[in-house]
XYZ file of C-alpha atoms in Angstrom:
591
model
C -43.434 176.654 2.645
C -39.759 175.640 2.792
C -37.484 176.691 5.468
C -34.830 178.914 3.618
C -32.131 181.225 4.001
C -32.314 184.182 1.162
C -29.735 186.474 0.730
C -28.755 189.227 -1.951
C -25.003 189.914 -2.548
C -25.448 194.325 -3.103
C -22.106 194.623 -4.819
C -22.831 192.383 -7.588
C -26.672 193.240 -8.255
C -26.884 195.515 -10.784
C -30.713 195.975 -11.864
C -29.679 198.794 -14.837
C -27.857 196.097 -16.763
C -30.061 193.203 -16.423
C -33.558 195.161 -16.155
C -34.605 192.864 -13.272
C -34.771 189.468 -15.152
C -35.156 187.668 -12.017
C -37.948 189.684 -11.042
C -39.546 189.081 -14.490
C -39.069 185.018 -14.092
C -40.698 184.684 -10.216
C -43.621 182.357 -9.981
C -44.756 184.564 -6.815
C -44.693 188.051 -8.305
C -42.453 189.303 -6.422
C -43.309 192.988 -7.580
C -43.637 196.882 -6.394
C -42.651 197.500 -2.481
C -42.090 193.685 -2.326
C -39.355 193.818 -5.377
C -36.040 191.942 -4.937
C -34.053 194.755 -6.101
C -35.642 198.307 -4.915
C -34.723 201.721 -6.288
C -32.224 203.223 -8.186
C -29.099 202.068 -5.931
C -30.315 198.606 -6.452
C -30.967 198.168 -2.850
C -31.475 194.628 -2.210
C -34.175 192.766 -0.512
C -35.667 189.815 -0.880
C -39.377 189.219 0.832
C -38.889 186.219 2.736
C -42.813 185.956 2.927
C -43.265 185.157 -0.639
C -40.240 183.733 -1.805
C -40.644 180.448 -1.920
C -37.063 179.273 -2.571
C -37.580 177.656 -6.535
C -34.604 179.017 -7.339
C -35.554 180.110 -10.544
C -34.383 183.592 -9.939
C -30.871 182.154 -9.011
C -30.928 181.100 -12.951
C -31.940 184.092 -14.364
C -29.629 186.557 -12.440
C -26.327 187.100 -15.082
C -24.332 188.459 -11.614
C -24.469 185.249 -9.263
C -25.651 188.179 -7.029
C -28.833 185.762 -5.648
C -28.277 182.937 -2.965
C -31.233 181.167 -1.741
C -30.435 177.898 0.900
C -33.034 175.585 1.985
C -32.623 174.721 5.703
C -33.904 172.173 8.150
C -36.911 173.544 9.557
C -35.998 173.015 12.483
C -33.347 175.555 12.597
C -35.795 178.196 13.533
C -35.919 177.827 16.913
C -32.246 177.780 17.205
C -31.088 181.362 14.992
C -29.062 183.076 17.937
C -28.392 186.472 15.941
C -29.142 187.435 12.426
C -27.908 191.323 11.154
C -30.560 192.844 8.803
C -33.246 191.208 6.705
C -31.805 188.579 3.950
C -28.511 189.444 5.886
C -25.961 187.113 7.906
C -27.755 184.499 11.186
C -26.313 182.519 12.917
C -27.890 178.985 14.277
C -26.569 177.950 18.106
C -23.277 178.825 20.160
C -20.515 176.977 21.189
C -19.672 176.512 25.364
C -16.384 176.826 26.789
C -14.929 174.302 29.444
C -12.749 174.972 32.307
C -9.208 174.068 31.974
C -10.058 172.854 28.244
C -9.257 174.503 24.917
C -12.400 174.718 22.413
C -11.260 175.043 18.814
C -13.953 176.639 16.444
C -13.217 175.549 13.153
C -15.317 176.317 9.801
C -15.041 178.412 6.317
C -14.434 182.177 6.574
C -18.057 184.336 6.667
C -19.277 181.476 8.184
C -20.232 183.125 11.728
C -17.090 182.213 14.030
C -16.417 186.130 14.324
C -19.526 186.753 15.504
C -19.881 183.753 17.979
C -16.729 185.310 19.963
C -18.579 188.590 19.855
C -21.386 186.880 21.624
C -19.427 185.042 24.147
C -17.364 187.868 24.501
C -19.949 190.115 25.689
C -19.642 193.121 23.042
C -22.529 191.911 21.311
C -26.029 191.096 22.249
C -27.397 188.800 20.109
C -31.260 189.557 18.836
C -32.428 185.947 18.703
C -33.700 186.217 14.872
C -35.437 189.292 16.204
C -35.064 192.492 13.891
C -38.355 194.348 15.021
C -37.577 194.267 19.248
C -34.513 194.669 20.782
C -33.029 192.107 23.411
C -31.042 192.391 26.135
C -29.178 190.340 28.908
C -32.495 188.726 30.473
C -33.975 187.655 27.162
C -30.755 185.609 26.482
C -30.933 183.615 29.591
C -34.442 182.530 28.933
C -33.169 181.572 25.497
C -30.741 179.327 27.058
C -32.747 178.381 30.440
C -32.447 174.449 31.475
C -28.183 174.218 29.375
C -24.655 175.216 30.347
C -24.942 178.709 29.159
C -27.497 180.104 30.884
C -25.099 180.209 33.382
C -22.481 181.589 31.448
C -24.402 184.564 30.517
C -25.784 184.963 33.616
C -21.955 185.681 34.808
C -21.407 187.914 32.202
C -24.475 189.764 32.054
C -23.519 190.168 36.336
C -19.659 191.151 35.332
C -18.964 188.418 37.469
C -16.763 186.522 34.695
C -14.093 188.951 33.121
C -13.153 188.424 29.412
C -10.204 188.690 27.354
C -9.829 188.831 23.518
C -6.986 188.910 21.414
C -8.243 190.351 18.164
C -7.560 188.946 14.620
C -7.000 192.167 12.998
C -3.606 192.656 14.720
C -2.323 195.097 11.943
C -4.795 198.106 13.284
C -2.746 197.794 16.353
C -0.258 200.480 15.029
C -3.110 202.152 14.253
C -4.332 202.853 17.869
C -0.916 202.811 19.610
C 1.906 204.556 18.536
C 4.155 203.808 21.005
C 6.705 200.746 21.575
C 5.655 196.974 22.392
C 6.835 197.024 26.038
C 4.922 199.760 26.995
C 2.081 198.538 25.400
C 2.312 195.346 27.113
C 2.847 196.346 30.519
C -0.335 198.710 30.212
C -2.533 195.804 30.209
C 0.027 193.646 32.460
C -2.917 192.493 35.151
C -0.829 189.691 36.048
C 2.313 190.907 36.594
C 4.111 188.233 34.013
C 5.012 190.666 31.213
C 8.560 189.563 31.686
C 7.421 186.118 31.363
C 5.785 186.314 28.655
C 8.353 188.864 26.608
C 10.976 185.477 26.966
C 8.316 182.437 26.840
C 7.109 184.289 23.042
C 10.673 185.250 21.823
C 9.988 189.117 21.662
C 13.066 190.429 23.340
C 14.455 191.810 20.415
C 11.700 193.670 19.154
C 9.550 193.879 22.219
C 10.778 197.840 22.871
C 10.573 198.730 19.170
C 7.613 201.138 18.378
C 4.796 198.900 17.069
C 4.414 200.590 13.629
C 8.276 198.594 12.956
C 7.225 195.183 14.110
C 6.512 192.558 11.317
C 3.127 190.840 11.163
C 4.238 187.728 13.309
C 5.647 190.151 15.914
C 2.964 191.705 16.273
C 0.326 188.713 16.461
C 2.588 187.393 18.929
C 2.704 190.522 21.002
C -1.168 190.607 20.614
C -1.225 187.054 22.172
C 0.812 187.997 25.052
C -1.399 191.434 25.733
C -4.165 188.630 25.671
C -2.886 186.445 28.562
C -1.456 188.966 30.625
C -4.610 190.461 31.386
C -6.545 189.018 34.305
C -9.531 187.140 32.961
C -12.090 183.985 33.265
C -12.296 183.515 29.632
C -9.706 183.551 26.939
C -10.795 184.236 23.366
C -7.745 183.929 20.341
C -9.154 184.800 16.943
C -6.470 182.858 14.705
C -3.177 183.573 17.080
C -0.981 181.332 14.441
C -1.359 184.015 11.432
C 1.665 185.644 10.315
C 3.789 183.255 12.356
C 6.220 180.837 11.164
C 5.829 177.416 12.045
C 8.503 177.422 15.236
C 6.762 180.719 16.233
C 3.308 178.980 16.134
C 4.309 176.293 18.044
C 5.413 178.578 20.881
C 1.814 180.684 20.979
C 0.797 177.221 21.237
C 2.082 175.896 24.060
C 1.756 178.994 26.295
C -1.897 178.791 25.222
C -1.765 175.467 26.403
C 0.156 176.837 29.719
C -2.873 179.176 30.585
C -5.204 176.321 29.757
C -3.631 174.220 32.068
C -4.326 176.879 35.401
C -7.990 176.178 34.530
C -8.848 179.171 32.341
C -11.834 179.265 29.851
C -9.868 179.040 25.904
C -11.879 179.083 22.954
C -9.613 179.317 19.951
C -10.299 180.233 15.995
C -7.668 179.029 13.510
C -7.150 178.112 10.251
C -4.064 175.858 10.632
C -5.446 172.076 10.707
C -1.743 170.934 12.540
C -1.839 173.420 15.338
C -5.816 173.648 15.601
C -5.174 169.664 16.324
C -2.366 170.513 18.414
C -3.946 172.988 20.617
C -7.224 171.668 20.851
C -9.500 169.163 23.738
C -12.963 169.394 21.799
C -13.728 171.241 18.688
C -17.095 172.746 17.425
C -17.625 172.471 13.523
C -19.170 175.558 12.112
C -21.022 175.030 9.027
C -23.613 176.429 6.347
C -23.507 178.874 3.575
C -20.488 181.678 3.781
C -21.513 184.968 4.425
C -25.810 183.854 4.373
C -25.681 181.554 7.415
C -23.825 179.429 10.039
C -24.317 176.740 12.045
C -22.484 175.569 15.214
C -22.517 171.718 15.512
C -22.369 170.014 18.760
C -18.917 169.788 20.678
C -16.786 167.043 19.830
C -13.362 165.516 20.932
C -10.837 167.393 18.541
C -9.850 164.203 16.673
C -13.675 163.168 16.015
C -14.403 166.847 15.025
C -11.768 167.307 12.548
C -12.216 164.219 10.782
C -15.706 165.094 10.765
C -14.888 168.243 9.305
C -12.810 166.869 6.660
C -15.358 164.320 6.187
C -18.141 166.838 5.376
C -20.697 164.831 7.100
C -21.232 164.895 11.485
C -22.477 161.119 11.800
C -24.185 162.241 15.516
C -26.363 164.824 14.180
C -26.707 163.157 10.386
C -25.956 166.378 8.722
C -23.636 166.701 5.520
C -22.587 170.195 4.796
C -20.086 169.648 2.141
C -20.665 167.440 -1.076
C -17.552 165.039 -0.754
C -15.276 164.897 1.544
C -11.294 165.138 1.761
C -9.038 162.442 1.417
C -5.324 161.797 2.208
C -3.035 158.935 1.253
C -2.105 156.317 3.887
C 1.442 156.923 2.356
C 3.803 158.935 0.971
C 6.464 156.552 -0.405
C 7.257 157.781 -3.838
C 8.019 154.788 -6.283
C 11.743 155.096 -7.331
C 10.711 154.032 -11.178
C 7.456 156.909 -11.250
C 10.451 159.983 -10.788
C 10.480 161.903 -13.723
C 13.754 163.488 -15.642
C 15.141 166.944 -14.518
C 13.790 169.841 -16.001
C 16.381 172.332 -14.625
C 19.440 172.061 -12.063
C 20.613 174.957 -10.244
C 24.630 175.141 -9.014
C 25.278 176.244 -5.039
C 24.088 180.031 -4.831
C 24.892 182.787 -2.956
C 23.001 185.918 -2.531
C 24.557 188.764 -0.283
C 22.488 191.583 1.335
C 24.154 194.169 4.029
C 22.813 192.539 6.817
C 21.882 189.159 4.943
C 23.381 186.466 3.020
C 21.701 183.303 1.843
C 23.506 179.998 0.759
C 21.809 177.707 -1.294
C 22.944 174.116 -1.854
C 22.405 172.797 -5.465
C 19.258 171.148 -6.286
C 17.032 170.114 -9.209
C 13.663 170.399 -10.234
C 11.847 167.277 -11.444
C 8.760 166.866 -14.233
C 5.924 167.093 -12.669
C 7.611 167.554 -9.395
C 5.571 169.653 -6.508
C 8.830 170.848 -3.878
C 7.847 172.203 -0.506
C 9.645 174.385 1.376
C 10.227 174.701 4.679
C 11.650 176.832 7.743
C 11.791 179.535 9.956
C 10.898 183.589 8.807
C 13.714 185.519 7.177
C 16.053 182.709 6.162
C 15.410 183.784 2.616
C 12.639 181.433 1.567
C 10.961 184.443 -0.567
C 15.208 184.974 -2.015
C 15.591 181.861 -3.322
C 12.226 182.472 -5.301
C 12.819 185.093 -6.667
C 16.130 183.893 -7.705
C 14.714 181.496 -9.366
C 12.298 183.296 -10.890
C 14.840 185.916 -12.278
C 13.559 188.635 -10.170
C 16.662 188.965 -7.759
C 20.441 188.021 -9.239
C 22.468 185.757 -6.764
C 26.435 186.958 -6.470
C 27.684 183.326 -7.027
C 26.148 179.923 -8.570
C 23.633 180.359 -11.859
C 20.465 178.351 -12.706
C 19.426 176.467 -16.066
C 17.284 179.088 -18.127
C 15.707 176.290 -20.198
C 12.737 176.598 -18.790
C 9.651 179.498 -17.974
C 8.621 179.834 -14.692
C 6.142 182.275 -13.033
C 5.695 183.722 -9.505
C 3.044 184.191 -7.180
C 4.555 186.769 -4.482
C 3.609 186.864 -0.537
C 2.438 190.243 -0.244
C -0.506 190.632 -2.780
C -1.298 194.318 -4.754
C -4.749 194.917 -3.398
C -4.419 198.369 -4.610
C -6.095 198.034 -8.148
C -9.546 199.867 -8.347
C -10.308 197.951 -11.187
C -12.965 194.872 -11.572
C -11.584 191.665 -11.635
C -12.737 190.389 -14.785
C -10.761 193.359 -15.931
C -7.492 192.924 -14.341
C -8.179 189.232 -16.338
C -8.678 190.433 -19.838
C -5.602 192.321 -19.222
C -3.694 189.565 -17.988
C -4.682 187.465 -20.991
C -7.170 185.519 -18.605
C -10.558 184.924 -19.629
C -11.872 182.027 -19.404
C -11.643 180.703 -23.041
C -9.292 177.893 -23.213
C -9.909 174.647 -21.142
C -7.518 175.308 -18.809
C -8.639 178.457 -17.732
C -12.059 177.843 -17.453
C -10.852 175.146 -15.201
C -9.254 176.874 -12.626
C -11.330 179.921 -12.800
C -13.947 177.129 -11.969
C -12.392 175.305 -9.211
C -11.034 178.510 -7.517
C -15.093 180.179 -8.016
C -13.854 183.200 -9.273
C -16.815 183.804 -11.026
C -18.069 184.356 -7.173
C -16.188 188.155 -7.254
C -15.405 188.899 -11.415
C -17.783 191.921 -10.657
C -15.794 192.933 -7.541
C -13.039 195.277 -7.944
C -9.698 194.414 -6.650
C -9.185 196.842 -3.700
C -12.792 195.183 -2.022
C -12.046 191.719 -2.430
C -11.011 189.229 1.146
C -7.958 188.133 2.032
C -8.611 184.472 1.215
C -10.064 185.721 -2.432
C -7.430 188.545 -3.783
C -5.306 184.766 -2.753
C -7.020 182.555 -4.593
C -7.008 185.191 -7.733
C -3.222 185.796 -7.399
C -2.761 181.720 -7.115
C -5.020 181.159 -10.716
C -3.436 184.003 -12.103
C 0.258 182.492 -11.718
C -1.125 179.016 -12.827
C -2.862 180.431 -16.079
C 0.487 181.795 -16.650
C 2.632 179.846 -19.919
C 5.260 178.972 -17.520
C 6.872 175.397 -16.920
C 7.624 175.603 -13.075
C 5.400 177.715 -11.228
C 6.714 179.029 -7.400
C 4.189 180.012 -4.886
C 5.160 181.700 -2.151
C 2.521 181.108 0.614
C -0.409 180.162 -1.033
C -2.423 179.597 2.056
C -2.182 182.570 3.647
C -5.751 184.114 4.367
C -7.334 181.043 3.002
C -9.336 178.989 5.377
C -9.346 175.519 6.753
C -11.334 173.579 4.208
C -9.877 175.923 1.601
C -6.566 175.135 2.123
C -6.777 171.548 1.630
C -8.947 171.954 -1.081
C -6.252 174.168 -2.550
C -3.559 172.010 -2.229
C -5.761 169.431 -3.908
C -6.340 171.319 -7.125
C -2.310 172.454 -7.037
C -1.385 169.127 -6.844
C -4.081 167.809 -9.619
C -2.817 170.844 -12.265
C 1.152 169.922 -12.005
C 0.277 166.653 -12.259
C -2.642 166.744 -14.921
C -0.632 169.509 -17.423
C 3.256 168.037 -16.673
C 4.236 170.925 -15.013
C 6.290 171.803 -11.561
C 5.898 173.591 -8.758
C 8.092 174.906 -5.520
C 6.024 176.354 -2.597
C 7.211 178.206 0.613
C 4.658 177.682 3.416
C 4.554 177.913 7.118
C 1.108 175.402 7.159
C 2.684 172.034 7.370
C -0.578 170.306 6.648
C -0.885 171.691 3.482
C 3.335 170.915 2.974
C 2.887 167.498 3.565
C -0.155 167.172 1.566
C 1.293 168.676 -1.798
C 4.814 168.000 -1.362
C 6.860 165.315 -3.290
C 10.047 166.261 -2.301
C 10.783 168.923 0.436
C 13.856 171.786 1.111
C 14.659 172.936 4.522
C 15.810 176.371 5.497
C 17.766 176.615 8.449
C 20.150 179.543 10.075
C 19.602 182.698 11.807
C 16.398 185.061 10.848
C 17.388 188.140 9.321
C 21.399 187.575 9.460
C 22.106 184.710 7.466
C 20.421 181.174 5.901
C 21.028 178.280 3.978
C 19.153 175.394 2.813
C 19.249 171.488 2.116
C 18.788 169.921 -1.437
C 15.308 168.826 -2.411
C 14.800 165.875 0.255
C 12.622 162.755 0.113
C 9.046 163.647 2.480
C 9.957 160.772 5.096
C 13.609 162.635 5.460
C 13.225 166.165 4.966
C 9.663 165.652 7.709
C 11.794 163.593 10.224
C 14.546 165.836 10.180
C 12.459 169.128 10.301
C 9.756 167.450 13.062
C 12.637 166.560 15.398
C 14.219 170.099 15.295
C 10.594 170.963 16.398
C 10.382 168.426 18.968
C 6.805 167.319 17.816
C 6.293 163.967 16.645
C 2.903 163.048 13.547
C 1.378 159.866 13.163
C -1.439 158.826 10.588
C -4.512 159.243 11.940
C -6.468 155.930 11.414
C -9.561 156.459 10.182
C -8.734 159.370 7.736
C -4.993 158.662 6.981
C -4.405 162.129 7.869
C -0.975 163.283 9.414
C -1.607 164.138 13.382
C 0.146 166.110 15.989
C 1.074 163.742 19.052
C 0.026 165.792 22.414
C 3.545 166.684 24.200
C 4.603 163.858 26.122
C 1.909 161.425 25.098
C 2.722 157.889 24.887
C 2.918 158.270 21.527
C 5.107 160.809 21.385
C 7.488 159.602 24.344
C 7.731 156.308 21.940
C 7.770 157.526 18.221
C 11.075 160.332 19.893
C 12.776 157.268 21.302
C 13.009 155.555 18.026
C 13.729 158.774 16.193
C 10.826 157.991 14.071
C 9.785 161.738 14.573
C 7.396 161.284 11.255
C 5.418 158.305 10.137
C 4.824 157.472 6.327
C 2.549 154.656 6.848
């Protein structure tokens, strides 16, 4: 029999309309109480006895609603927690190190969640088990004779305390209706509240009530609940989202602070420069999203992301992804390969009561991808909707010879329509080359039965993204595009961005606070500088090697090119490297 993972998506199945065709079509008559899909709300099961993974019912199914894996056999012995039958397992755990930060690093659904709910100690995993339940003791023997039987056998004793910091930050409001400070110093354990208030830049909101703070306040006020409490372990389930990049570089380094007094960190994120940054070993986690994970072996960070970009982990011979990513060992645009304007814009000015953005005249290039760059509310979002015709600027004007469309930063989940709805009303389905393409390459066909309001994060952004691109538009401006999207995702993304403008002749200017994905797509990049929410203004378009050295040195990070994968790295503070590349003010390297 082959060693598989079967799993039945119960939103799209829908028996009435397809009268059980991949029932009809199994070799192994699967049939009566052993049925696939049972009863009238299409309640779906799939007997892992008799299926026998052919994969013909995957064919015959019209909703994409069947997903059956074949596995290594000898992934049996290792499934730490699965949730119901043809539900969710997860294969091994990760260990944390003292004094060392552990990245986990992996699609979304794909079982990091639930490994910090192990670790944690709020869940108690069943060991593949669904008929007897476990507890402490079983665990141990699970993991008698490696490093965390003794972990457990801490926790399980409540002789190693445990702190979290949550990703869903935005239900904090929800349970606390009070103001920051307070909330802080409730949990204050370690009496550096004060500390912490200054080292994350929250005194100006930090007495606000939390219901006012903006999503970056709030993760970083999450963070700093986090480390004031006293614990063993530290757990930070994506502490960079929200933030801008200055602001992620500060929950950095005081993670890197509380590392440092010999703390237990194990960190989840989804930004490649930071997770780099931030991280001594990674663990890749890898499989089939939302069927089953798998956490690989640890790794030094700079072997585990290349491995992770690589799709293939040379030490335990296992390829997860098809193909793996690529990056160019430079960025040096040739001077004859720049194409003609397509529109120029004069300096702008756009006043608000509190705000007032100046923006110093530019032009957009054929086939020209501009990044932008900078700090939260310097009027990134403005300018692109200024440019898009939504907002009116009080001085300056912009060429209208061309169409351009918008993809906003806060998405309308609030549609309870299906998706392949909301398409035929946009105009969107699939017909035309183009269309299928990107419907294709951002697997939308994966939720067109989903309605709007139940879709993730990372997919209501990868709709909104094709959406804007199917658009008949010249110069399309995205305004952060990565924002929910995972790791591999996001370079993916920028990969099929960068492919469209260039295939179709079109442009493209994108705001972003993930400076991987920046310096992967961009030709040409703006900065914003000034002071958030009072006033900002910008720079021109700027060649990469400028705009990055300029922008990198205001950081006081240095990159290099990493040199087996070309891909731009994060020098550790005060690293040879980084001592030498800031003395020659070569803050960014293009080759």
């Amino acid at each position: 029999m082959v060693s598989r993972i079967a799993s039945l998506d119960k939103e799209l199945c829908n028996s009435k309309k397809c009268q059980l065709e991949c029932i009809r079509f199994c070799p192994v008559n699967l049939s009566g109480s052993e049925c696939i899909i049972l009863g009238e709300d299409t309640k779906a099961i799939i007997n892992e006895e008799l299926c026998n993974g052919c994969g013909i019912c995957i064919k015959k199914c019209p909703f994409d609603a069947i997903n059956i894996v074949k596995l290594p056999d000898e992934l049996d012995k290792d499934k730490i927690h699965q949730y119901d039958i043809n539900s969710f397992r997860l294969y091994k755990l990760p260990m944390p190190v003292q004094g060392q930060i552990i990245g986990l690093v992996g699609k979304n659904g794909i079982g990091k969640s639930t490994a910090l709910q192990i670790l944690s100690g709020n869940l108690i995993p069943n060991l593949g088990d669904l008929e007897n339940s476990k507890d402490w003791g079983d665990v141990k023997d699970k993991f008698n004779g490696s490093e965390l039987k003794n972990y457990f056998e801490f926790l399980s004793n409540n002789k190693m305390k445990i702190s979290l910091k949550p990703q869903a930050v935005y239900n904090i409001p929800k349970i606390w209706k009070d103001n920051g400070e307070t909330l802080l110093k409730k949990y204050d354990e370690r009496n550096i509240s004060n500390e912490l208030i200054r080292e994350l830049n929250l005194e100006e909101c930090i007495k606000n009530d939390v219901n006012k703070l903006s999503g970056g306040e709030l993760q970083r006020l999450a963070v700093a609940i986090a480390i004031a409490r006293d614990a063993d372990v530290y757990f930070f389930d994506e502490p960079s989202a929200f933030n801008d990049v200055y602001q992620r570089l500060i929950v950095a380094n005081v993670i890197r602070k509380l590392a440092n007094s010999g703390k237990y960190i194990i960190l989840v994120e989804h930004d490649l420069t930071f997770l780099d940054y931030m991280s001594d070993y990674i663990h890749i986690l890898y499989g089939e999203a939302g069927t089953y994970g798998i956490v690989s072996g640890r790794y030094a960070a700079r072997i585990g992301i290349n491995a992770l970009l690589d799709g293939y982990i040379p030490n335990e011979n296992i390829r997860f992804r098809e193909s793996g990513v690529t990056f160019n060992k430079s960025n040096v645009i040739n001077e004859d390969e720049k194409k003609e304007n397509i529109t120029k814009y004069t300096d702008i000015t756009k006043k608000f009561d509190r705000f007032q953005l100046d923006i110093k005249s530019g032009s957009i290039k054929k086939e020209e991808i501009i990044g932008i760059i900078g700090a939260n509310s310097l009027g990134k979002t403005t300018f692109l909707k200024i440019l898009s015709g939504i907002e009116k600027p009080n001085k300056g004007k912009i060429e209208k010879n061309v169409k351009i469309a918008y993809k906003p930063q806060y998405l309308d989940n609030t549609h309870d329509i299906l998706v392949k709805d909301l398409l035929i009303q946009q105009s969107i389905d699939g017909k035309t080359e183009l269309q299928q393409e990107l419907m294709k390459s951002f697997n939308i066909n994966k939720i067109i039965e989903k309605k709007i309001n139940q879709l993730s994060g990372g997919e209501l952004q990868k709709l909104s993204i094709m959406s804007c691109l199917s658009m008949d538009a010249d110069i399309f401006a995205l305004d952060e595009p990565s924002a929910f999207i995972d790791i591999e995702d996001r370079i993916m993304l920028g990969k099929i961005i960068n492919k469209f403008i260039k295939t179709y002749g079109k442009s493209a200017i994108i705001a972003d606070h993930d400076l991987q994905l920046i310096d992967v797509i961009s030709d040409s990049i703006m900065i914003f500088n000034g002071r958030s929410g009072i006033y900002g203004n910008t720079t021109p378009p700027l060649t990469k090697e400028i705009a990055m050295n300029l922008f990198l040195k205001e950081l006081k990070i240095t990159y290099r090119r990493d040199i087996e994968s070309g891909r731009p790295r994060v020098n550790k503070n005060n690293s040879k490297l980084d001592r030498e590349q800031k003395l020659s003010g070569n803050y960014y390297y293009i080759k």
